[in-house]
Short mmCIF file of C-alpha atoms in Angstrom, two decimals:
data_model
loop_
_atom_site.label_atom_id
_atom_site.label_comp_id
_atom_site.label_asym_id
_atom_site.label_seq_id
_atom_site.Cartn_x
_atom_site.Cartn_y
_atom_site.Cartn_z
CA UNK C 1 85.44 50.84 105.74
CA UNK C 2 83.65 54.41 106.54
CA UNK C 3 86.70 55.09 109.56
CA UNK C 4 89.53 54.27 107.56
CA UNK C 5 88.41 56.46 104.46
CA UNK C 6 86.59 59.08 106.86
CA UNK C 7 90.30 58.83 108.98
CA UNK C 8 92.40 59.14 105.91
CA UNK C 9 89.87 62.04 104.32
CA UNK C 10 90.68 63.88 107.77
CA UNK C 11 94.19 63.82 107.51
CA UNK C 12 94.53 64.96 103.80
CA UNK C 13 92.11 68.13 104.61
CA UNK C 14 94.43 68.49 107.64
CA UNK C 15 97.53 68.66 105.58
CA UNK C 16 96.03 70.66 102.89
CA UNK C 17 95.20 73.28 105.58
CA UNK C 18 98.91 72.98 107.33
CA UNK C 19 100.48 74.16 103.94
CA UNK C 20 98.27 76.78 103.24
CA UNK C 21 98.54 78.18 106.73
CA UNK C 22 102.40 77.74 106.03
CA UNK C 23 102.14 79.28 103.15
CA UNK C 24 100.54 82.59 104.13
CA UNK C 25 102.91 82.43 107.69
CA UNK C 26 105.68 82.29 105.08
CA UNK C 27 104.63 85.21 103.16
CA UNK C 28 103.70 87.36 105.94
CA UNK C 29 107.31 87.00 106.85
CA UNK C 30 109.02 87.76 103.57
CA UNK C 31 106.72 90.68 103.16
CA UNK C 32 108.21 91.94 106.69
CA UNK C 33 111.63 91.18 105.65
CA UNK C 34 111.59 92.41 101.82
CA UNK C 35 108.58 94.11 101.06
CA UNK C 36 106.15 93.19 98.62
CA UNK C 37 108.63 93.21 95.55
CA UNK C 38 110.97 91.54 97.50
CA UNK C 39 108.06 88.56 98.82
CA UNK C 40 108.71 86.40 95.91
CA UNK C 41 106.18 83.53 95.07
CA UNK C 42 109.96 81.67 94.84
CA UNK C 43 110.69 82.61 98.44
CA UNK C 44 107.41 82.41 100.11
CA UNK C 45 107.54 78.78 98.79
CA UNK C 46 110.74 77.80 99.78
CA UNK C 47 110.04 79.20 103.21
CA UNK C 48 106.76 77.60 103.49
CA UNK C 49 108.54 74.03 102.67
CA UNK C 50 106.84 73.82 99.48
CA UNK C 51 106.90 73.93 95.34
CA UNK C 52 105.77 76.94 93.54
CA UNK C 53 102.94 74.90 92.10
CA UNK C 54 101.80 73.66 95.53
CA UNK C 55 101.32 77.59 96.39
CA UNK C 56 99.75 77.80 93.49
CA UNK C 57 97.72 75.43 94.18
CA UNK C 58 96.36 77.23 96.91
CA UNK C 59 96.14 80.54 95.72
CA UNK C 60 95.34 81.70 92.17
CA UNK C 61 98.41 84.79 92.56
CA UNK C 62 100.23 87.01 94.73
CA UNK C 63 96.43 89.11 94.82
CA UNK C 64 95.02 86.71 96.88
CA UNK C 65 97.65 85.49 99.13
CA UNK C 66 98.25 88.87 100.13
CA UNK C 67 94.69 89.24 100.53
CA UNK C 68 94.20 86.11 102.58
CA UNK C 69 97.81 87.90 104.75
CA UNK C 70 95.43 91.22 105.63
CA UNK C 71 92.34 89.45 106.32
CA UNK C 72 93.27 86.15 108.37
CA UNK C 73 96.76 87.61 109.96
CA UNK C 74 96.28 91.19 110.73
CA UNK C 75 94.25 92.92 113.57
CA UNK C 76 91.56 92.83 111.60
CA UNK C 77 89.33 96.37 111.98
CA UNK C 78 86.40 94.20 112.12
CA UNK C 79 86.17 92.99 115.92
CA UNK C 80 87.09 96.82 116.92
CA UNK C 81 83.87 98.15 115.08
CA UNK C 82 82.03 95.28 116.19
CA UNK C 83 83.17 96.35 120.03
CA UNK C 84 82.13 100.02 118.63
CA UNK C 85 78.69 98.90 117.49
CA UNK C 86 78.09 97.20 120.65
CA UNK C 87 78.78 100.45 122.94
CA UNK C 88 76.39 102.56 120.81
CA UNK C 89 74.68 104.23 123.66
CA UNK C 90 76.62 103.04 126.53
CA UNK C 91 79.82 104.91 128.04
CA UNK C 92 80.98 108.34 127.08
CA UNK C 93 80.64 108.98 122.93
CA UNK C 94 83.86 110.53 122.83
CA UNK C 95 85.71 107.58 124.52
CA UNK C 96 84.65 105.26 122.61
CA UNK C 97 85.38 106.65 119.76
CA UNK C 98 89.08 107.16 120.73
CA UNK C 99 89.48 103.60 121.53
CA UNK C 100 88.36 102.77 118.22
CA UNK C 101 90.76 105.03 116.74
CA UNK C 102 93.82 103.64 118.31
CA UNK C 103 92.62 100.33 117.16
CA UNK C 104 92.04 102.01 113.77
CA UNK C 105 95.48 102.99 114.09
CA UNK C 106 97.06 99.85 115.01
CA UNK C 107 95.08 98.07 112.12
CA UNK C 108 96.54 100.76 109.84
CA UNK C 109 99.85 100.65 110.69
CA UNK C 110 100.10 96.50 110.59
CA UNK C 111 98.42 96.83 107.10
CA UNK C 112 100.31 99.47 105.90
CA UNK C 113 103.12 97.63 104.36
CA UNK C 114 100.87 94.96 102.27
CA UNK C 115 98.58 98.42 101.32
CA UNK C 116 101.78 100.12 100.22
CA UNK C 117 103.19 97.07 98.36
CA UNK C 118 100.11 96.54 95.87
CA UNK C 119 99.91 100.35 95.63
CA UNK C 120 103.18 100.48 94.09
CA UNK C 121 103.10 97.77 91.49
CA UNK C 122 101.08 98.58 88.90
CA UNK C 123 100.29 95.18 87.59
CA UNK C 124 99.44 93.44 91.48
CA UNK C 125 97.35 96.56 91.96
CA UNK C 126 95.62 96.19 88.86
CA UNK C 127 94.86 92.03 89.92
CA UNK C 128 93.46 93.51 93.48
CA UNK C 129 91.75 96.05 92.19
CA UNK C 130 89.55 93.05 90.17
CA UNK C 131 89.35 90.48 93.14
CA UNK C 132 87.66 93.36 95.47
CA UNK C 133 85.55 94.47 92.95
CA UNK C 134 84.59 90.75 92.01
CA UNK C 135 84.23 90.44 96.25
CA UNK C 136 82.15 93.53 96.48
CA UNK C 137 84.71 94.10 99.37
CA UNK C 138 87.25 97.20 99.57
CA UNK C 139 89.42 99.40 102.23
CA UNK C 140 86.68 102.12 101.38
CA UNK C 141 84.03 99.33 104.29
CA UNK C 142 84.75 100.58 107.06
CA UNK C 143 84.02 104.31 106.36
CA UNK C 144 80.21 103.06 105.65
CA UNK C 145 80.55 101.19 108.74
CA UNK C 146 81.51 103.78 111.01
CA UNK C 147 79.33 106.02 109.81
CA UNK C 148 75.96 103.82 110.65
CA UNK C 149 77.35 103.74 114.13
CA UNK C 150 78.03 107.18 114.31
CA UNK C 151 74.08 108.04 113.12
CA UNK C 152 72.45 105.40 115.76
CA UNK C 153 74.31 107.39 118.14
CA UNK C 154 72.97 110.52 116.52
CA UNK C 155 69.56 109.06 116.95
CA UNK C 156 69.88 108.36 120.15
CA UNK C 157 70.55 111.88 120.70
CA UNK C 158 73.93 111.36 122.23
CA UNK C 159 75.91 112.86 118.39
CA UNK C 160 74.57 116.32 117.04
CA UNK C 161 71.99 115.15 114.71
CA UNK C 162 72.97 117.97 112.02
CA UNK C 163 76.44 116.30 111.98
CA UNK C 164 77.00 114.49 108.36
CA UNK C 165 77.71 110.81 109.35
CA UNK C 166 79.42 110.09 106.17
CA UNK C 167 81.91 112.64 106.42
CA UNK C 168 82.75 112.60 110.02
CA UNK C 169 83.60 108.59 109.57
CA UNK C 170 86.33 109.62 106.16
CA UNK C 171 87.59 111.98 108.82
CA UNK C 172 88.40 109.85 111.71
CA UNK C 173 89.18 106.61 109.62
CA UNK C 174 91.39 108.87 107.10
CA UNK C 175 93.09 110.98 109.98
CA UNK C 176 94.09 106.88 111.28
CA UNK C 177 95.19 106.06 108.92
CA UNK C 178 97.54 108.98 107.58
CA UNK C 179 98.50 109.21 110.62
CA UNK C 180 99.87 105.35 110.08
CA UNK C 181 101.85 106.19 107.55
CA UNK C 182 103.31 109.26 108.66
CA UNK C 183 104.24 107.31 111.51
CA UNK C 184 106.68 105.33 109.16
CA UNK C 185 108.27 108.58 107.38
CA UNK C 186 108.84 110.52 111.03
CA UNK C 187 108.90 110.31 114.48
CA UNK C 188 105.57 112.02 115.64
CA UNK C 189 105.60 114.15 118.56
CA UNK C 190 102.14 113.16 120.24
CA UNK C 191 101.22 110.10 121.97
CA UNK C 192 99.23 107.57 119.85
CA UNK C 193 96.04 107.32 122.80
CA UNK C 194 96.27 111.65 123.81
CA UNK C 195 96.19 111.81 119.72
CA UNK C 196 93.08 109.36 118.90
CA UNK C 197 91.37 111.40 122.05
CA UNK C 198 92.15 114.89 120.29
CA UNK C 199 90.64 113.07 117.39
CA UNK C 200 87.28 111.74 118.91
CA UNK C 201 86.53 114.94 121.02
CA UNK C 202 86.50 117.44 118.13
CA UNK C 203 84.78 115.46 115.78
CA UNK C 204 81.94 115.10 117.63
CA UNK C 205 81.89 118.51 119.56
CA UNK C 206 79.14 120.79 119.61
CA UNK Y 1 139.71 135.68 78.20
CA UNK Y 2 136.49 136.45 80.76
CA UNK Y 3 133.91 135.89 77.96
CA UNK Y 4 135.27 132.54 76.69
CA UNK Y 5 135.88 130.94 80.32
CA UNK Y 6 132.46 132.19 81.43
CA UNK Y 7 130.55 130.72 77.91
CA UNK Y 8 131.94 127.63 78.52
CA UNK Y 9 131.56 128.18 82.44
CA UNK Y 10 127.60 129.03 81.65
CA UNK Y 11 127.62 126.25 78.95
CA UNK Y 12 128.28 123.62 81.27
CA UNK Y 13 126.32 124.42 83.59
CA UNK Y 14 123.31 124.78 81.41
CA UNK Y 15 124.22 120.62 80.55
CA UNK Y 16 124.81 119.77 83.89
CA UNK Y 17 121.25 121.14 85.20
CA UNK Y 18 120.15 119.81 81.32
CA UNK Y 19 120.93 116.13 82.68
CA UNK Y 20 119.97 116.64 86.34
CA UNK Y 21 116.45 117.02 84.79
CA UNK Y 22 116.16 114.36 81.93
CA UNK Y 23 117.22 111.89 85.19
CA UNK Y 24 114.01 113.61 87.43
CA UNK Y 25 111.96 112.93 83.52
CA UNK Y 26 112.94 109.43 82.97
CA UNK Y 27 112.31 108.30 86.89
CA UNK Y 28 109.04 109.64 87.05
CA UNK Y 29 108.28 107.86 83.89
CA UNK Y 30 109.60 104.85 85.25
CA UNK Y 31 107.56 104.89 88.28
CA UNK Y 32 104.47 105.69 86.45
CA UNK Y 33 105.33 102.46 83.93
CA UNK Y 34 106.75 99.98 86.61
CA UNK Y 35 106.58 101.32 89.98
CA UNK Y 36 109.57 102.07 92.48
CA UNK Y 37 110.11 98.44 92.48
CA UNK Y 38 110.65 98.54 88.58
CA UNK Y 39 112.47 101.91 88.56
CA UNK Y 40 115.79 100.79 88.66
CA UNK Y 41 118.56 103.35 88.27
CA UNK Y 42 119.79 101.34 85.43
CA UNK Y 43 116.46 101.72 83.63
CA UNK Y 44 116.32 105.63 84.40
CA UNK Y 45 120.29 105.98 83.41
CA UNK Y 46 119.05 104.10 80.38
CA UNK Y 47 116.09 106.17 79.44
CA UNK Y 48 117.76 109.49 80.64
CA UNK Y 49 120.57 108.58 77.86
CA UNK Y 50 123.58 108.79 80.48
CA UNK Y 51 125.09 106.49 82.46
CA UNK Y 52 124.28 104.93 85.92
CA UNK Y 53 127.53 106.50 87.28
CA UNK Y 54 126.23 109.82 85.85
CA UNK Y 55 122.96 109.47 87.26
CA UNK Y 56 124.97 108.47 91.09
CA UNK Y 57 126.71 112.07 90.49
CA UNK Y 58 123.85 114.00 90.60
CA UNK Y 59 122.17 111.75 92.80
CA UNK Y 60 122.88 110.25 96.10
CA UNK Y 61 120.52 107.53 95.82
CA UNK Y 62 116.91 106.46 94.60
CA UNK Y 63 115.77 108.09 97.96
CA UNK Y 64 117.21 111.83 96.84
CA UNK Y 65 116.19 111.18 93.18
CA UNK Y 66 112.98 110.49 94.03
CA UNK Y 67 112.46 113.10 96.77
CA UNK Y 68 113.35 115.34 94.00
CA UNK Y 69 110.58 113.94 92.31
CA UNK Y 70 107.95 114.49 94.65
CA UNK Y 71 109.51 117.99 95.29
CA UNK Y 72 110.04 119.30 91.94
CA UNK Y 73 107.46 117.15 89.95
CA UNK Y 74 104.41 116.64 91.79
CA UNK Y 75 101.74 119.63 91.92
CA UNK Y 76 102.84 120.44 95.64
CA UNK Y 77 100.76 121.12 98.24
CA UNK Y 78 102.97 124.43 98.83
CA UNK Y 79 100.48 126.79 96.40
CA UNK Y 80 97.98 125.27 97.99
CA UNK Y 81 98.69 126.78 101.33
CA UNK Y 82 99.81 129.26 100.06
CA UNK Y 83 96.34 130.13 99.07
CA UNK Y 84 94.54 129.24 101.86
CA UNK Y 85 96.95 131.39 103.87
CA UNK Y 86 96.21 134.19 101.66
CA UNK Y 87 92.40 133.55 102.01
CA UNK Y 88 92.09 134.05 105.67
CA UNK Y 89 89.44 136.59 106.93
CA UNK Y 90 88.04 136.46 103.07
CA UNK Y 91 85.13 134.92 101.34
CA UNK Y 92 83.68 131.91 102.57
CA UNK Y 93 85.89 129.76 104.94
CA UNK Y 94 84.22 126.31 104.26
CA UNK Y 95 84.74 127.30 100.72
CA UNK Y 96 87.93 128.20 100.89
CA UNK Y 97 88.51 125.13 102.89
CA UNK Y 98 86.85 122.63 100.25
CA UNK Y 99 88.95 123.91 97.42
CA UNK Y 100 92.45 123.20 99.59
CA UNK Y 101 90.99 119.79 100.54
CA UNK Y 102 90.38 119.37 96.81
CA UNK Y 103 93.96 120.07 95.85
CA UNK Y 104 95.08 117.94 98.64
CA UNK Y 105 93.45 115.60 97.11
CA UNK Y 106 95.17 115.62 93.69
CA UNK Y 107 98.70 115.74 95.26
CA UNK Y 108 98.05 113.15 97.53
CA UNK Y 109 96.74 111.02 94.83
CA UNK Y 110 99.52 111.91 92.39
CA UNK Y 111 102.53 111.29 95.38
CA UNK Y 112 100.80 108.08 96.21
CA UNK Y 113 102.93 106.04 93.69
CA UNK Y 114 106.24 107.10 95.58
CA UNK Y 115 105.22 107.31 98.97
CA UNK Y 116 103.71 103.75 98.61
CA UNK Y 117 106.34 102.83 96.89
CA UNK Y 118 108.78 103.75 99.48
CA UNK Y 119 106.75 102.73 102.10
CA UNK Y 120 107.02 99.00 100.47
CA UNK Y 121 110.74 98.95 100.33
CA UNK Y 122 112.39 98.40 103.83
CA UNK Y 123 115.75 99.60 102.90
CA UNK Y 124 114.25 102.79 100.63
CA UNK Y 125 112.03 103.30 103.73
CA UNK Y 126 114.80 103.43 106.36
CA UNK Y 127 117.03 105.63 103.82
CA UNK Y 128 114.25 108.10 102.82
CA UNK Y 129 113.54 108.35 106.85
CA UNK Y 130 117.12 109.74 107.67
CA UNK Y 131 117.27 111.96 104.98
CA UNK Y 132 113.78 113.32 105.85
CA UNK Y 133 115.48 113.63 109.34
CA UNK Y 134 118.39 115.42 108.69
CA UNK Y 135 116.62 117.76 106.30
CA UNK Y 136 114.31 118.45 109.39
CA UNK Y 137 111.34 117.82 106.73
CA UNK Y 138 108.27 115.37 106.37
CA UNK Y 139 105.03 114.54 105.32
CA UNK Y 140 103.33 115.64 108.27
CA UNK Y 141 104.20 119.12 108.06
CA UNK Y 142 101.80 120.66 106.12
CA UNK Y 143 99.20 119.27 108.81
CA UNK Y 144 101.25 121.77 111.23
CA UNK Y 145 100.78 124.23 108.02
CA UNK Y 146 96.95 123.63 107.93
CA UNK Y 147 96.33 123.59 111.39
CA UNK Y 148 98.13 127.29 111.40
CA UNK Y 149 96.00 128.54 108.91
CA UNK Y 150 92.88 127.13 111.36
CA UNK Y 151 94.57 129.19 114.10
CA UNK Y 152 94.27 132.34 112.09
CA UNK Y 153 90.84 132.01 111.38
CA UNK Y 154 89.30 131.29 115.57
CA UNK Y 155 91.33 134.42 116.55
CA UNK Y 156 89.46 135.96 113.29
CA UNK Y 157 86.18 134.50 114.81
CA UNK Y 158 84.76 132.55 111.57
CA UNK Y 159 85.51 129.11 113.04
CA UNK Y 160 84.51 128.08 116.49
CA UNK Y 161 87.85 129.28 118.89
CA UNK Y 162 86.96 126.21 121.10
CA UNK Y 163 87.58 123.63 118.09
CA UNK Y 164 90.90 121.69 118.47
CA UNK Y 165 92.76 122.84 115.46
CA UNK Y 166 95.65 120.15 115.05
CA UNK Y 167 92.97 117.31 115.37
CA UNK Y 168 90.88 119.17 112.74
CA UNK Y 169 94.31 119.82 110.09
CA UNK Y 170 94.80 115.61 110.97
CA UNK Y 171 91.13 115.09 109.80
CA UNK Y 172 91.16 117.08 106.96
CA UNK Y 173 94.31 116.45 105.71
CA UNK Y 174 94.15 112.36 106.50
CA UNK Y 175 90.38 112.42 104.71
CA UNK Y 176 92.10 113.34 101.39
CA UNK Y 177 95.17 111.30 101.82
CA UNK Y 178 92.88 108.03 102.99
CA UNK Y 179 90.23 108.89 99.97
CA UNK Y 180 93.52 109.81 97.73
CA UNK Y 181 94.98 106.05 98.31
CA UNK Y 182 90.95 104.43 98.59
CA UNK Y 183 90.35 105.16 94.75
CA UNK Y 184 93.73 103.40 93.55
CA UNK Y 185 91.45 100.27 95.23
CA UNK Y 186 87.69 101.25 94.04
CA UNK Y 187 85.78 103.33 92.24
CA UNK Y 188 84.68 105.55 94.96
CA UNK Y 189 80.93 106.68 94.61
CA UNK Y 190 80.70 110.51 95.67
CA UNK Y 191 82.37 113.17 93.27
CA UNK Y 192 85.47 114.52 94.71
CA UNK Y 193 84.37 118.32 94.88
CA UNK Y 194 81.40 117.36 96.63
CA UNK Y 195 83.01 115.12 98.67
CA UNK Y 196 85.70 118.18 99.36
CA UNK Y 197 82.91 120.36 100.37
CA UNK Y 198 81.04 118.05 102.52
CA UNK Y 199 84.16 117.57 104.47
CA UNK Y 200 84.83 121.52 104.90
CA UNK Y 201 81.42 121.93 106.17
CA UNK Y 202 81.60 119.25 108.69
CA UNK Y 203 85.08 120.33 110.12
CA UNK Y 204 83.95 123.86 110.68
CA UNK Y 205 79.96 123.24 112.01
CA UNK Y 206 79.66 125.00 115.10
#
């Protein structure tokens, strides 16, 4: 009976992706409420409705659940550089650029407590440190990204060609992102969007 | 008798400061073994030889013990500055520049262990940010510091006077803080002093 196997097939995927969606909802929520020390596998399961060994099940360790947290629950930084590709050419340099700051900054500050959390524990870091490198992935992407965009726009003439690409991009991405975590220390005096416009305008000046 | 009230006067006080610093020893060993998480003020007391009451005299709590970490431990940023400031109007200013960005560097990756530490633990977090209040300090200050020092230099005429010199101090300063915390994740490619120099340059191009 194809329908009643394909039916039942359907519902078991279903399920399996319900918990794991749980699962990460859950431990986006405990790392909110208790920090990364605090976001037990324990508590994330309990919260998510299900055994340690079902989470478990699902992810390999705390590494890649928090991975799968920043890349399938935060604002990722992906769709803003995609929007930034797309207006290479088009619009005012400068404003683009500031727009993809403050997004830069957003993304920052949402990611800032998982970043922070595997920073600080030696042994998590250590287990993330492995997975990107097995991934080829790492925070260090988006620089290289930014910086093609900035050097189409140089050859299109509309970015001072003598400009270095590569550093300009570890300027504005690294200036975001400080500025995300200072953010968290202190009360900063400047307006996120007047900021990121600051930002965009002398970096590319001429 | 002066001299034998002040000996043991002097005597004390010599034990006193002697324990205040095994505590600031032991809990940056502990955060360099385990992490904030895993520095408990049991395991300093412990490894300090004195008790955790002892260790609550001299400290407040694990936000003033490990401020006085950062502040008495860390290679500060403070000679740094201090350099730069003292370098104005002398040799070459995207030299001078590069060798502050490179020092920035260290600190920032040294002070990473606390600050993402802190940063990870809500309730540290929230005490570390009232203290930081009421002292009137912060990490963003030596941005204000840099972006002085940038001042000095357009009304000496060897940087552009037109260049916005708060956004440049956030660029530098967030390039080595973002590349500080990047290389805890990946093995970055660039050397740092050419990294630190290709930065300087880029600020400063008129």
């Amino acid at each position: 009976m194809p329908w009643g196997t394909e039916s039942v097939s359907t519902r078991s995927y279903h399920e399996r992706m319900g918990t794991r969606d749980r699962i990460i909802d859950a431990a986006e929520q405990a790392i909110h409420e208790f920090g990364i020390a605090g976001a037990t596998t324990r508590r994330i399961a309990r919260q998510a409705g299900c055994s340690e060994a079902l989470l478990y099940k699902h992810f390999a360790g705390k590494e890649s659940l928090f991975l799968a947290v920043l890349l399938e629950r935060l604002p990722a930084l992906r769709p803003a550089l995609t929007r930034l590709q797309a207006s290479v050419g088009q619009g005012d340099v400068a404003a683009n650029l500031a727009e993809f700051a403050a997004a830069a900054l957003e993304f920052y500050s949402k990611a800032a407590a998982i970043a922070s959390g595997v920073l600080a524990d030696p042994s998590l870091l250590a287990g993330f440190r492995t997975m990107l490198a097995d991934r080829n992935a790492g925070p260090h992407l988006p620089i290289l990204a930014l910086a093609e965009i900035l050097r189409a726009e140089q050859q299109g003439g509309r970015i001072d060609a003598g400009m270095d690409a590569g550093a300009a991009a570890s300027m504005l991405m690294g200036a975001c992102f400080h500025r995300a975590n200072l953010a968290y220390y202190v009360d900063l005096p400047e307006e996120d969007a007047a900021w990121a416009a600051g930002i965009a305008t002398t970096l590319i000046r001429r």
